[in-house]
Structures are given as structure tokens and as C-alpha cells.
CSV table of C-alpha atoms and ligand atoms in Angstrom, one decimal:
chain,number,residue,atom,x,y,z
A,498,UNK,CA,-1.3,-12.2,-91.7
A,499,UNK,CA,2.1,-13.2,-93.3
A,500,UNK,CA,3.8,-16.5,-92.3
A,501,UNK,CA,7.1,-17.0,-91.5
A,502,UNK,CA,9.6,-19.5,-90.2
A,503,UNK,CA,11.4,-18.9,-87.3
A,504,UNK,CA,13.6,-21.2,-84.7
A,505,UNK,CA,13.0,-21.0,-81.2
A,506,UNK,CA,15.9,-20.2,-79.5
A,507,UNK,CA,15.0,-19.7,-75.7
A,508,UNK,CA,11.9,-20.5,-74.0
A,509,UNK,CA,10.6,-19.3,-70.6
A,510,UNK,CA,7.6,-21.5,-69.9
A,511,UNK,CA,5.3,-20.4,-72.3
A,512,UNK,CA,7.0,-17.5,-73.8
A,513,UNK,CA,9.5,-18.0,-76.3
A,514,UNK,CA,12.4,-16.2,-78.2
A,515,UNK,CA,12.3,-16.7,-82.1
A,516,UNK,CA,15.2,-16.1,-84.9
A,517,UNK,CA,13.0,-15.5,-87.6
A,518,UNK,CA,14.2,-16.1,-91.5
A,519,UNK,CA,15.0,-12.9,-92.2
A,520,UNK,CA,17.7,-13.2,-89.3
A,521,UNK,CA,15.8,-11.0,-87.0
A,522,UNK,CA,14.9,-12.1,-83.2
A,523,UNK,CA,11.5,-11.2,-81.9
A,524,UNK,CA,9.7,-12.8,-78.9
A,525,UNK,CA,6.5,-14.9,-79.1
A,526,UNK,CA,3.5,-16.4,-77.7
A,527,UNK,CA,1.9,-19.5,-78.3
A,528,UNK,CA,-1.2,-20.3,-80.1
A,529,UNK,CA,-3.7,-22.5,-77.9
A,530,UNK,CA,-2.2,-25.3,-75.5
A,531,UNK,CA,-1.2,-28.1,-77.5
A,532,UNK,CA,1.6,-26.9,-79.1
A,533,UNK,CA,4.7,-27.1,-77.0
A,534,UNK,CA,7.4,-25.7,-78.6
A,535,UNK,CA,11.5,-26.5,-77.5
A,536,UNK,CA,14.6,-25.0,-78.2
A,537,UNK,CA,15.8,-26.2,-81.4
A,538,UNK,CA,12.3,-26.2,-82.9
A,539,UNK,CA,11.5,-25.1,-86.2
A,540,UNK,CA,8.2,-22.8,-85.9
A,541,UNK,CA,5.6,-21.5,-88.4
A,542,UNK,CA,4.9,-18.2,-86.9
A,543,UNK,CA,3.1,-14.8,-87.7
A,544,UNK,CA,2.9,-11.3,-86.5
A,545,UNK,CA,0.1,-10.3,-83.8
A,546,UNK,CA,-1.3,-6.9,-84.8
A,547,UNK,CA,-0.5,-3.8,-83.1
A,548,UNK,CA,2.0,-6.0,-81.2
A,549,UNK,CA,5.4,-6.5,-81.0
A,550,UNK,CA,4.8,-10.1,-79.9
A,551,UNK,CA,4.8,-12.9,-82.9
A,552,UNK,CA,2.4,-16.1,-82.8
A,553,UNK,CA,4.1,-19.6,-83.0
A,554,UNK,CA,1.2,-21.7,-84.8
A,555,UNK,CA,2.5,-24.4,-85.6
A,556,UNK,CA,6.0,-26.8,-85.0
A,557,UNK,CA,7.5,-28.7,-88.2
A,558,UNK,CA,8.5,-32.2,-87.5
A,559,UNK,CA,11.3,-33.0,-85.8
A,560,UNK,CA,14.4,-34.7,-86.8
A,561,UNK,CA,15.5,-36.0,-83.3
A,562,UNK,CA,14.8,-35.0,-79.3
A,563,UNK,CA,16.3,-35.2,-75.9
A,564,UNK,CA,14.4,-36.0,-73.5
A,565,UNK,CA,13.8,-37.0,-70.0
A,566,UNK,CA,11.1,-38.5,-67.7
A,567,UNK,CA,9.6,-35.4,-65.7
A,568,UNK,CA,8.3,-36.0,-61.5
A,569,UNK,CA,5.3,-37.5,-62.9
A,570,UNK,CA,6.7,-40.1,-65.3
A,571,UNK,CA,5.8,-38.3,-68.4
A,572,UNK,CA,8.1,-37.5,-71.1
A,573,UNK,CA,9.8,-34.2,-71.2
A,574,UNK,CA,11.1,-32.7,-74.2
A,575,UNK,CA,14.1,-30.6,-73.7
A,576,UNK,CA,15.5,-29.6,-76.9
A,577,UNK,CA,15.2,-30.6,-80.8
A,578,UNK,CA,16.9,-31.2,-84.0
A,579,UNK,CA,20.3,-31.6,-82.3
A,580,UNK,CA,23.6,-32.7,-84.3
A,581,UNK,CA,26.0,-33.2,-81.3
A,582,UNK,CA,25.7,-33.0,-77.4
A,583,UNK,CA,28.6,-32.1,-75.2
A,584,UNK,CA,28.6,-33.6,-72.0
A,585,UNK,CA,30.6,-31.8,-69.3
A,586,UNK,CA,31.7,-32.8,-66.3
A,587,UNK,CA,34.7,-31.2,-63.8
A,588,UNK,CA,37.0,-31.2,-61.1
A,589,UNK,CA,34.3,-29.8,-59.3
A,590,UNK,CA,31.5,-30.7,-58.2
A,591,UNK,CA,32.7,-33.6,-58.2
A,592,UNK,CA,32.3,-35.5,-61.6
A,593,UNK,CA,29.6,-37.9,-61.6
A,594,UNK,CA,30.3,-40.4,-64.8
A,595,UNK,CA,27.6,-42.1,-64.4
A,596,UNK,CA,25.3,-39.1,-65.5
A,597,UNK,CA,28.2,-38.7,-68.2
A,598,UNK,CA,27.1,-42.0,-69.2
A,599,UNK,CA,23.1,-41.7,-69.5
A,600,UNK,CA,23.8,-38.3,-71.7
A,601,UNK,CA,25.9,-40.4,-73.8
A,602,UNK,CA,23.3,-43.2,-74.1
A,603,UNK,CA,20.6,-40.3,-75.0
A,604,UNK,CA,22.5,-39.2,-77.5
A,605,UNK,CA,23.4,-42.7,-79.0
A,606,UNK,CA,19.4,-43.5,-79.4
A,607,UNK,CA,19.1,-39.6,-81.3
A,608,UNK,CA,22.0,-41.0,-83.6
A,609,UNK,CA,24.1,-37.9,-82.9
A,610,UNK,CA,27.7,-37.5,-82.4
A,611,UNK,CA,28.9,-36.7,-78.6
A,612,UNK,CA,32.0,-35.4,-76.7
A,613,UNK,CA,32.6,-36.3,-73.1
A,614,UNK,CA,34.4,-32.2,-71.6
A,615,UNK,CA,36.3,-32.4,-68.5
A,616,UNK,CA,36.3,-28.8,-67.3
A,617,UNK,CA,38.7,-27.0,-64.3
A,618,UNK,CA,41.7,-28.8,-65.6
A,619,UNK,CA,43.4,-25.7,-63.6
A,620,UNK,CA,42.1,-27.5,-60.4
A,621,UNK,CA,43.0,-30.6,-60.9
A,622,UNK,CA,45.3,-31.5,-63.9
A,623,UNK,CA,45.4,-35.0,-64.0
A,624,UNK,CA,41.8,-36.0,-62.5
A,625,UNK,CA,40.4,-37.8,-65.7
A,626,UNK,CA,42.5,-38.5,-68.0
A,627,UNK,CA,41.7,-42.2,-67.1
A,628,UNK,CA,38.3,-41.9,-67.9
A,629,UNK,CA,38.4,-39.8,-71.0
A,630,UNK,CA,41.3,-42.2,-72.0
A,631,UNK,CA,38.7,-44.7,-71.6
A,632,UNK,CA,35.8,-42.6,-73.8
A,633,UNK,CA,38.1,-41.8,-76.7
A,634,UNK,CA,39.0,-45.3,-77.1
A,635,UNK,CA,34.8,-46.3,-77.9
A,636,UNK,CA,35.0,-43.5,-80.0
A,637,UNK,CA,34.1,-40.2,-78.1
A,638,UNK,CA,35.4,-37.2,-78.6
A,639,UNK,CA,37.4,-36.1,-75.5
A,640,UNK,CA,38.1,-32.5,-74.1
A,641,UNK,CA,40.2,-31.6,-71.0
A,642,UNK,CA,40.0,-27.6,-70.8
A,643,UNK,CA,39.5,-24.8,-68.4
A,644,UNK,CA,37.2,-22.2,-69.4
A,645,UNK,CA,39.1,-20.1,-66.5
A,646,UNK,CA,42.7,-20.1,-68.7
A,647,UNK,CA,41.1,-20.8,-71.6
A,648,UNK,CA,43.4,-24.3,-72.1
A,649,UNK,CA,41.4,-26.9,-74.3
A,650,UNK,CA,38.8,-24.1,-75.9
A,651,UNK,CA,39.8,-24.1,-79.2
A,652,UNK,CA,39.5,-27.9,-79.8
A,653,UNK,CA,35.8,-27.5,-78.3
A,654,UNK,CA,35.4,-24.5,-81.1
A,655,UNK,CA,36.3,-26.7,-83.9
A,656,UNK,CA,34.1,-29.7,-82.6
A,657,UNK,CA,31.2,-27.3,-82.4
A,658,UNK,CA,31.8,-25.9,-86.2
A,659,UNK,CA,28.8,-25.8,-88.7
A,660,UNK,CA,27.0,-27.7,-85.8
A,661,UNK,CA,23.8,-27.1,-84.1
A,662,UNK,CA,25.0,-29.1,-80.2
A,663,UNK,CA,23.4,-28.9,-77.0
A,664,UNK,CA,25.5,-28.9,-74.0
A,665,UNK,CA,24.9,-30.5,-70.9
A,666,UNK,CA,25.7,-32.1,-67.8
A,667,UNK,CA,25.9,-31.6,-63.9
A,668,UNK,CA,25.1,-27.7,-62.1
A,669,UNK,CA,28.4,-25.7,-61.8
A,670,UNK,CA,30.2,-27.8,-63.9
A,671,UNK,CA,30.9,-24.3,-66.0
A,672,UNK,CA,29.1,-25.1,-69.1
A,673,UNK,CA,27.7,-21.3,-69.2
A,674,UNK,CA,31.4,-20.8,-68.7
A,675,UNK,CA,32.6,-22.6,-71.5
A,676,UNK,CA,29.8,-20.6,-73.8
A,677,UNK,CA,31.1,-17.5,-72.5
A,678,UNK,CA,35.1,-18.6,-73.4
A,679,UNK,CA,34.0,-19.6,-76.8
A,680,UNK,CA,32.3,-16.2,-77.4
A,681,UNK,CA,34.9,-14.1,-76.4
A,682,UNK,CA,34.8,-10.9,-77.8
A,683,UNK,CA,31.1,-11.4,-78.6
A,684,UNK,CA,29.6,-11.9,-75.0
A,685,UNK,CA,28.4,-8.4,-74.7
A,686,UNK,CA,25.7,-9.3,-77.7
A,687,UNK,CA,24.0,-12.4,-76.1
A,688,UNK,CA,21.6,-12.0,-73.1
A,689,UNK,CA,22.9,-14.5,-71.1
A,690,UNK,CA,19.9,-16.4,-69.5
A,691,UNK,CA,20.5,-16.6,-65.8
A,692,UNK,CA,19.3,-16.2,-62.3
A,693,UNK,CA,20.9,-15.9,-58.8
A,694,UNK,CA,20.8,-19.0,-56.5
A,695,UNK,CA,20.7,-18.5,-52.8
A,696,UNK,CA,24.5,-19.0,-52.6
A,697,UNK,CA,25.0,-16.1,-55.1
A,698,UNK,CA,25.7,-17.9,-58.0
A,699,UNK,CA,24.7,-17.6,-61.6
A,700,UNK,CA,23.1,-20.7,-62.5
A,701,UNK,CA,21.4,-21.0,-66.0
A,702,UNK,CA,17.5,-21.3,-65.1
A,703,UNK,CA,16.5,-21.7,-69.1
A,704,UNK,CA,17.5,-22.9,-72.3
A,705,UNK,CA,18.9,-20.9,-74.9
A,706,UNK,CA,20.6,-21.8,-78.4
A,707,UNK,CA,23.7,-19.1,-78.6
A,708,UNK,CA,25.3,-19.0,-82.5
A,709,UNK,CA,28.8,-19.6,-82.3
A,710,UNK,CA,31.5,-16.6,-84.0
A,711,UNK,CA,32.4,-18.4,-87.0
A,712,UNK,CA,29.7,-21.0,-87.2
A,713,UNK,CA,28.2,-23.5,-85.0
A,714,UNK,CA,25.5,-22.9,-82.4
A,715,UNK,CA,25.1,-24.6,-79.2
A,716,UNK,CA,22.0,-24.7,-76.5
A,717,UNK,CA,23.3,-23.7,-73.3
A,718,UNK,CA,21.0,-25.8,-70.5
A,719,UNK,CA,19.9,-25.6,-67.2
A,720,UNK,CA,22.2,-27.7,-65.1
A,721,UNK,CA,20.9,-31.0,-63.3
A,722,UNK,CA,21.5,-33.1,-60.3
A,723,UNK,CA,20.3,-36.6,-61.8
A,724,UNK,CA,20.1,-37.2,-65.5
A,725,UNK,CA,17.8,-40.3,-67.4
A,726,UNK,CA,17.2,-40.7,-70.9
A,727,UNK,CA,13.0,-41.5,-71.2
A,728,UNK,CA,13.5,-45.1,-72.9
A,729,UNK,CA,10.9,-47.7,-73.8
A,730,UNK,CA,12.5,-50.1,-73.4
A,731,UNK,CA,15.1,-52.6,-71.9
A,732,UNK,CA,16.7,-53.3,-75.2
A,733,UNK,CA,17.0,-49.3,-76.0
A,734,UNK,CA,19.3,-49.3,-73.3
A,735,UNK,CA,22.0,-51.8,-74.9
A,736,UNK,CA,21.8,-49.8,-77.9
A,737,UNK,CA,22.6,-46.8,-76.0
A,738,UNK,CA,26.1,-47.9,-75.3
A,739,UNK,CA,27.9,-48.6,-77.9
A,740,UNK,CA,31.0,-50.9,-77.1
A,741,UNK,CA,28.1,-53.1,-75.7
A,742,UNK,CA,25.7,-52.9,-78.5
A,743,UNK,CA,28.6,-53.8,-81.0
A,744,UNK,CA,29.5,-57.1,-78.8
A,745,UNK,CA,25.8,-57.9,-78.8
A,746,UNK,CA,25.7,-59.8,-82.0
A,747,UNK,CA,28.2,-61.9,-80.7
A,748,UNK,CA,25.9,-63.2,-77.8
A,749,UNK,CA,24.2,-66.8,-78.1
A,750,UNK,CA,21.1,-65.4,-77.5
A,751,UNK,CA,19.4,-62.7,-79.9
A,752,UNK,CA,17.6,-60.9,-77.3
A,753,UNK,CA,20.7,-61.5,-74.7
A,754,UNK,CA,20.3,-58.5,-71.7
A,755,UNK,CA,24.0,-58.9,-71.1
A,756,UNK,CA,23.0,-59.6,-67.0
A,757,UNK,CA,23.0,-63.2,-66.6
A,758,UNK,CA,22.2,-65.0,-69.8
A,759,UNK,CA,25.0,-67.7,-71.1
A,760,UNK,CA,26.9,-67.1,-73.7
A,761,UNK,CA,27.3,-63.8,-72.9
A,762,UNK,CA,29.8,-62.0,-75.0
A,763,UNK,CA,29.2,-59.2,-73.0
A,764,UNK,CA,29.9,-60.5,-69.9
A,765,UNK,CA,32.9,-62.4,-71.7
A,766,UNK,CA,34.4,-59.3,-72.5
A,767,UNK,CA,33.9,-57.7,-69.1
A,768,UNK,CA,36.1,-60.9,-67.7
A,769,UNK,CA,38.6,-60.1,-70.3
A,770,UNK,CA,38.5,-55.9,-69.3
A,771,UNK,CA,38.1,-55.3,-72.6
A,772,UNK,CA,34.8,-52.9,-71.6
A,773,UNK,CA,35.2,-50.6,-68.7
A,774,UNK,CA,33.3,-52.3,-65.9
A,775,UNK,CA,32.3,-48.6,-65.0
A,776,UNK,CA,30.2,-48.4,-68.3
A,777,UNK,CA,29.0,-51.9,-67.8
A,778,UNK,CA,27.8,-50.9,-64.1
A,779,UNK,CA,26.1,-47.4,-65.5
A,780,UNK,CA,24.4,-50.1,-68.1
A,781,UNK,CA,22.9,-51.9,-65.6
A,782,UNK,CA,21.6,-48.7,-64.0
A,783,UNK,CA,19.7,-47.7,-67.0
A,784,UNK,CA,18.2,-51.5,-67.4
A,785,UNK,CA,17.0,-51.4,-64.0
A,786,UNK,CA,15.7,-47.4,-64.0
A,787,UNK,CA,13.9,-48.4,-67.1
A,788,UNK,CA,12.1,-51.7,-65.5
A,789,UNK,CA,11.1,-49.1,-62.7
A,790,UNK,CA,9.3,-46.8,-64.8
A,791,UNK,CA,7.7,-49.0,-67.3
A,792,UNK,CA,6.6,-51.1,-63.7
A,793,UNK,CA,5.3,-47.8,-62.6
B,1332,GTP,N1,38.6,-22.9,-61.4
B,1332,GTP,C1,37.7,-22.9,-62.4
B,1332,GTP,N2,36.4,-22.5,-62.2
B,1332,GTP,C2,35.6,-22.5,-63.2
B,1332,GTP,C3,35.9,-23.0,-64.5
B,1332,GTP,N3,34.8,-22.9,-65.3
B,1332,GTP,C4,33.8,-22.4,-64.6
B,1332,GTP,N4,34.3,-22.2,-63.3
B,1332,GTP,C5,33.5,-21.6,-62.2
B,1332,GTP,O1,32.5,-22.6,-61.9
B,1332,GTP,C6,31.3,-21.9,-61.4
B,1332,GTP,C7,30.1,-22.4,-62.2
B,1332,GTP,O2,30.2,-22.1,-63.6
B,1332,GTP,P1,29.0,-22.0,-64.6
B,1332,GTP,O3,29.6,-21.7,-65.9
B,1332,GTP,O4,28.0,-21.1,-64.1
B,1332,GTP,O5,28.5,-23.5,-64.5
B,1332,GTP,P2,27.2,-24.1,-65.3
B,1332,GTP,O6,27.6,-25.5,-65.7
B,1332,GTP,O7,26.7,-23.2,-66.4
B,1332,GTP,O8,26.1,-24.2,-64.1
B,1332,GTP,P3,24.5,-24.3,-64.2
B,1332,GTP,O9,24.1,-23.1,-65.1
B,1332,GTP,O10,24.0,-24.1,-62.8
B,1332,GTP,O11,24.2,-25.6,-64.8
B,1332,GTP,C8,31.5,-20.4,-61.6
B,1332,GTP,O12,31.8,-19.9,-60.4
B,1332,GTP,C9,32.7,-20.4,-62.6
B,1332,GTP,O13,33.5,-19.2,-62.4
B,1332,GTP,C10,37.3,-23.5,-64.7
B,1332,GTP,O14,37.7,-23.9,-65.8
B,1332,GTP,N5,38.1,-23.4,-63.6
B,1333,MG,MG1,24.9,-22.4,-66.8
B,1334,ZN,ZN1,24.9,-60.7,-74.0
């Protein structure tokens, strides 16, 4: 059978939507159990005869991942070969920047660019600027918009140009939303990947990459109530902040944890305000989860 590449651009457990070279989409299967492809992959994948169905058999390496521990402590891939993530958080629910904060160190240890989106500006106008203030000055890229007037949707278009992002953050923050803004007169041509939850609301229940008018893609994602980053280890976590990581160097002792140690120029800095003792709290969080698991 002829080979050809192809990247996955939704999966449904084991079933998996394909953009193959040739610019076509066709849905496959997957060949035996080991092979667990994500969206984002880059597939090896050939027709099934007499079937409309195409066979993934085989993934090519990956440049990066995001991932997350799973219920049973094992790591759970949930997208590949990302160039930016997009954190969103809103008005409402209310934001939780502390979830902002372990997307952000996720993306930090994949070496890709982020932006921190405040959505439903039209409900609240003057909620965050603090906070994205306080992002933009450690280098973030900062949105305020509402996908419901469509204010702030053009700067997320040309953040998202010639890139392949992943967006993400808490459940009806209106990331789908967002999609659906940038889209515009294209919507009618995606299949939107959703389902109904008890209150009658669309919630996204699968991940699917959607190419952008113009250029740029992005992974829409299922939404989430608690975020981690899988990390091995304590030092990962400095690395995944970067005003701290930069001060670290400073510190009189090389492997300084920034918690107690002397010398601290961490902890210096915190005294001075010159790090948001918000970050510096959501740090500690991620030191402490990370001693649980690798305890566990
Ligand atoms: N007022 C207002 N409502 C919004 C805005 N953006 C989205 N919403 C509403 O918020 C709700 C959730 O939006 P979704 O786009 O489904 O949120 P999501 O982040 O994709 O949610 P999950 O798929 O569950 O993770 C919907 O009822 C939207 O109409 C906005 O800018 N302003
Ligand atoms: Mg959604
Ligand atoms: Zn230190």
C-alpha cells in the first residue's frame, strides 16, 4: 500500500482525524496498541483497502509535548509539536491565575512562546489589567478581548500568524469562542467538536487543531478544572518561571530552591517586590505538587 504523511488533527479515543499531504482530511485507525498518536502529531499512514478509513503506522519524533499527570500518576500526552500556547482566562468563571501560571511554566520547559488572554472584557472591563500588567512586564504577551464584541481579536489573529499554538485554560472561559471569532466567515467549514453538558452548554469534549484564514492554526482543547505540568523534577519547576529562573544565578547556592536557603536572591527580590509574590506563591505550589508525585 502507498505511504503517506499525514497530521492528526482531532482524536476521539482511538479514532483519529488526519490532514494528509496532499491537503486532503480522511479519518483513521490505529495500527496495534502502542502507538498513541496526539494532536499535533506527524503520522506515517496508509490506505486500508476497500475502506474509506486510513491506518496510522507509525508517529515521527516529536519536537516538543504538553503534558499532564493523568488519575493514576502516569504521564499524559495532550498535544505535540506546538510553537505557542495561549492561556485564557475571564471574567467568568472566575479567573484562576494560578492555573494561568502552571500553563505558563509548561510552556516555558517546551521552549515555546506563550500569551496570557483575558476574555469577557464586556463583563468586566477593568478586572485584570493588574495581572496582565504584571505578565507583560516578564515578557508575556498580553490580550484583553471579548469574543462576544469582538474587541481585542485581531491582536490574538496576528499573534497566532504562521503558528501552529494550542489554546488552553479553565472550562467556559470561551476559548471555543475565541476560535469561532477568529474564523469568522469560515465557521460553517470546521466541524466544531463538541458535546452538550447537563446545563446545556457546549463544552469542547476533544481536541482538534483548526487552520487559521490567513495562516496560523491553533488546537482548540477540552477545558479543565485543575491544571499541572508532569515535571521531574524540583529544579524543572524554577526553570518554568522565568523571572525566577533569570534571578537564580544570582543565588549563593547553585542548586538554591528559592524556599529557605540564604542568600537567596530570589527571596531578596520578593522583599524588594520586584517579582509578583502571586507568581512566587504559584512557584511554591508547583515545588510542593512535584515532591507529592515523585513521593508517590
Ligand atoms: N459575555 C461574554 N460571554 C462569552 C464571551 N466569550 C464566550 N462567552 C460565553 O461563555 C460560554 C463558554 O464559552 P466557550 O467558548 O464554550 O468556552 P470554552 O472555554 O471553549 O469552554 P470548554 O470547551 O468547556 O473548555 C458561552 O456561553 C459563550 O457564549 C465573551 O467575550 N463575553
Ligand atoms: Mg470549548
Ligand atoms: Zn534562590
Amino acid at each position: 500500500m502507498p505511504q503517506q504523511h499525514a497530521i492528526v488533527i482531532a482524536t476521539f479515543s482511538r479514532r483519529m482525524r488526519l490532514r494528509l499531504d496532499d491537503g486532503t482530511e480522511a479519518e483513521a485507525r490505529i495500527k496495534g496498541k502502542r502507538l498513541k498518536p496526539v494532536c499535533g502529531d506527524r503520522v506515517t499512514t496508509e490506505r486500508i483497502a476497500n475502506e474509506s478509513d486510513w491506518l496510522i503506522t507509525d508517529i515521527q519524533s516529536r519536537d516538543n509535548e504538553l503534558t499532564r499527570p493523568n488519575m493514576r500518576g502516569q504521564v499524559e500526552v495532550l498535544a505535540a509539536n506546538l510553537d505557542y500556547l495561549i492561556v485564557v482566562a475571564a471574567a467568568e468563571p472566575k479567573a484562576d491565575w494560578f492555573i494561568v501560571d502552571r500553563y505558563l511554566c509548561a510552556a516555558e520547559i517546551m521552549n515555546i512562546a506563550a500569551a496570557v488572554v483575558y476574555n469577557k472584557i464586556d463583563l468586566d472591563p477593568a478586572a485584570a489589567v493588574e495581572e496582565l500588567n504584571n505578565y507583560a512586564a516578564i515578557g508575556y504577551d498580553t490580550v484583553q478581548c471579548s469574543a462576544e464584541t469582538g474587541q481585542g481579536i485581531d491582536a490574538i489573529r496576528n499573534l497566532l500568524a504562521e503558528r501552529c499554538a494550542i489554546i488552553v485554560g479553565q472550562s467556559g472561559v470561551g476559548k471555543s469562542s475565541i476560535i469561532n471569532c477568529l474564523l469568522g466567515d469560515s465557521l460553517q467549514k470546521t466541524s466544531t467538536v463538541s458535546g452538550k453538558t447537563g446545563e446545556g452548554r457546549h463544552t469542547t469534549v476533544n481536541s482538534a487543531m483548526i487552520s487559521l484564514p490567513g495562516s496560523g492554526s491553533v488546537i482548540d482543547s477540552p477545558g479543565v478544572r485543575d491544571y499541572a505540568p508532569a515535571l521531574e523534577s524540583t529544579t524543572l519547576a524554577a526553570q518554568g518561571f522565568r523571572e525566577i529562573s533569570k534571578l537564580a544565578q544570582h543565588c549563593r547556592f547553585a542548586n538554591c530552591r528559592h524556599l529557605r536557603e540564604p542568600g537567596c536572591a530570589v527571596k531578596e527580590a520578593l522583599e524588594n517586590r520586584t517579582i509578583s509574590p502571586r507568581r512566587y506563591e504559584s512557584y511554591k505550589r508547583i515545588v510542593n505538587l512535584t515532591e507529592q508525585i515523585a513521593r508517590n
